[in-house]
């Protein structure tokens, strides 16, 4: 899906149309700010979970999210920590499961860089989120 942003220049008195990338659900990617989080579509199988997850998903919440995501797309990316090129999800388990059940190959993620110390990972291997 193509989308365009309009850039007006007050100094030059001109404007131009510039295509920007859109994600699979039609929501544009945001540009990474230096040092800040990056918004990216990641394949579901690339996202692992950190250790602190203890409770199961609420099936009713997942069902509601599936319906909503189908209708209006994912409105809020899940939070992901990148440690040495490996992605760990630490929020958004219901959104993640809704994407899985809908058969969507990717999910929009807000990615921050971290270290093993921040995540407290005991080994290189992690299991998939949720
Ligand atoms: P999760 O475990 O994914 O965080 P919650 O039920 O706790 O699930 O919260 C749902 C979150 O999903 C909310 O933060 C809400 O803003 C977000 N969200 C993103 N896209 C949608 C959507 N299309 N419909 C409803 N909620 C959405």
Coordinates of C-alpha atoms and ligand atoms in Angstrom, one line a residue:
X1 CA 0.0 0.0 0.0
X2 CA 1.5 3.3 -1.0
X3 CA 1.2 6.3 1.3
X4 CA 2.5 9.8 0.9
X5 CA 3.5 12.6 3.2
X6 CA 3.3 16.3 2.3
X7 CA 6.3 18.4 3.2
X8 CA 5.8 22.2 3.1
X9 CA 8.8 24.4 3.1
X10 CA 8.2 28.0 4.4
X11 CA 11.6 29.2 3.4
X12 CA 11.5 28.0 -0.2
X13 CA 7.8 28.4 -0.6
X14 CA 7.6 25.0 -2.3
X15 CA 6.4 21.6 -1.4
X16 CA 7.1 18.0 -2.4
X17 CA 5.5 14.6 -2.1
X18 CA 7.6 11.8 -0.7
X19 CA 6.6 8.2 -0.4
X20 CA 7.1 6.6 3.0
X21 CA 7.1 2.9 3.8
X22 CA 4.0 1.3 5.2
X23 CA 3.8 -1.9 7.3
X24 CA 1.7 -4.9 6.4
X25 CA -1.3 -3.5 8.2
X26 CA -1.0 -0.2 6.5
X27 CA 0.5 1.7 9.4
X28 CA 3.6 3.7 8.4
X29 CA 6.9 2.9 10.0
X30 CA 8.3 5.6 12.1
X31 CA 11.9 6.7 11.5
X32 CA 14.4 5.6 14.0
X33 CA 15.7 8.5 16.2
X34 CA 19.3 8.2 17.1
X35 CA 19.5 6.5 20.5
X36 CA 15.8 6.0 20.7
X37 CA 13.6 3.0 20.0
X38 CA 13.1 1.8 16.5
X39 CA 9.7 0.7 15.1
X40 CA 10.0 -2.3 12.9
X41 CA 7.9 -5.3 11.6
X42 CA 9.6 -8.4 12.9
X43 CA 8.7 -12.0 12.0
X44 CA 7.0 -13.7 14.9
X45 CA 9.5 -16.5 15.1
X46 CA 12.3 -14.0 15.7
X47 CA 10.9 -12.9 19.0
X48 CA 11.7 -14.8 22.2
X49 CA 10.5 -14.2 25.7
X50 CA 12.5 -13.2 28.7
X51 CA 12.2 -15.2 31.9
X52 CA 9.7 -13.1 33.9
X53 CA 6.6 -14.3 32.1
X54 CA 4.5 -16.5 34.5
X55 CA 0.8 -16.1 33.7
X56 CA -1.2 -17.4 30.7
X57 CA -2.9 -15.2 28.3
X58 CA -6.6 -14.3 28.8
X59 CA -8.4 -16.0 25.8
X60 CA -11.2 -13.4 25.8
X61 CA -8.6 -10.6 25.4
X62 CA -6.9 -12.4 22.6
X63 CA -10.2 -12.9 20.8
X64 CA -11.1 -9.2 21.1
X65 CA -7.7 -8.2 19.9
X66 CA -7.9 -10.5 16.9
X67 CA -11.2 -8.9 15.9
X68 CA -9.8 -5.4 16.4
X69 CA -6.5 -6.0 14.7
X70 CA -8.4 -7.4 11.7
X71 CA -10.6 -4.3 11.6
X72 CA -8.2 -1.5 12.4
X73 CA -4.7 -3.1 12.5
X74 CA -2.3 -3.0 15.4
X75 CA -2.5 0.4 17.0
X76 CA 0.3 0.0 19.6
X77 CA 3.5 -1.9 18.8
X78 CA 4.8 -4.5 21.3
X79 CA 7.9 -3.7 23.3
X80 CA 11.0 -5.7 22.3
X81 CA 14.5 -5.6 23.6
X82 CA 17.4 -6.4 21.2
X83 CA 20.4 -8.1 22.9
X84 CA 23.3 -9.1 20.6
X85 CA 20.9 -9.4 17.6
X86 CA 18.3 -11.5 19.5
X87 CA 14.9 -10.0 20.1
X88 CA 13.1 -10.5 23.4
X89 CA 9.5 -9.5 23.8
X90 CA 8.6 -8.1 27.2
X91 CA 5.1 -6.8 26.6
X92 CA 2.3 -7.6 24.3
X93 CA 1.8 -11.3 24.8
X94 CA -1.9 -10.9 23.9
X95 CA -1.2 -8.9 20.8
X96 CA 1.5 -11.5 19.9
X97 CA -0.9 -14.4 20.3
X98 CA -3.6 -12.6 18.3
X99 CA -1.1 -12.2 15.4
X100 CA -0.2 -15.9 15.7
X101 CA -3.9 -16.9 15.6
X102 CA -4.6 -14.6 12.7
X103 CA -1.7 -16.2 10.8
X104 CA 0.1 -12.9 10.4
X105 CA 3.8 -13.5 9.7
X106 CA 5.1 -10.3 11.3
X107 CA 4.2 -7.9 14.2
X108 CA 5.1 -4.3 14.6
X109 CA 7.6 -3.8 17.4
X110 CA 9.1 -1.0 19.4
X111 CA 12.7 -2.1 19.7
X112 CA 15.2 -0.9 22.2
X113 CA 18.8 -2.0 22.5
X114 CA 19.8 -3.8 25.8
X115 CA 22.5 -5.9 27.3
X116 CA 22.3 -9.4 28.9
X117 CA 22.5 -7.7 32.3
X118 CA 19.4 -5.7 31.6
X119 CA 17.5 -8.8 30.5
X120 CA 19.1 -11.3 32.9
X121 CA 19.3 -14.1 30.3
X122 CA 20.9 -17.3 31.7
X123 CA 21.8 -18.7 28.3
X124 CA 21.9 -18.0 24.6
X125 CA 18.7 -20.0 24.0
X126 CA 15.3 -18.5 24.6
X127 CA 11.9 -19.9 23.9
X128 CA 9.4 -18.1 21.7
X129 CA 7.3 -15.4 23.5
X130 CA 4.1 -16.6 25.1
Ligands
LIG1 P1 -1.0 -7.3 25.7 O1 -0.6 -8.5 26.5 O2 -0.8 -7.5 24.3 O3 -0.3 -6.0 26.2 P2 -3.5 -6.3 26.9 O4 -4.9 -6.8 26.7 O5 -2.9 -6.1 28.2 O6 -2.6 -7.1 25.9 O7 -3.5 -4.8 26.2 C1 -3.8 -4.7 24.8 C2 -3.0 -3.6 24.3 O8 -3.1 -3.7 22.8 C3 -3.4 -2.2 24.7 O9 -2.2 -1.5 25.0 C4 -3.9 -1.6 23.4 O10 -3.6 -0.2 23.3 C5 -3.1 -2.4 22.3 N1 -3.7 -2.4 21.0 C6 -2.9 -2.4 19.9 N2 -3.7 -2.5 18.8 C7 -5.0 -2.7 19.2 C8 -6.2 -2.9 18.5 N3 -6.3 -2.9 17.2 N4 -7.3 -3.0 19.3 C9 -7.2 -3.0 20.6 N5 -6.1 -2.8 21.3 C10 -4.9 -2.6 20.6

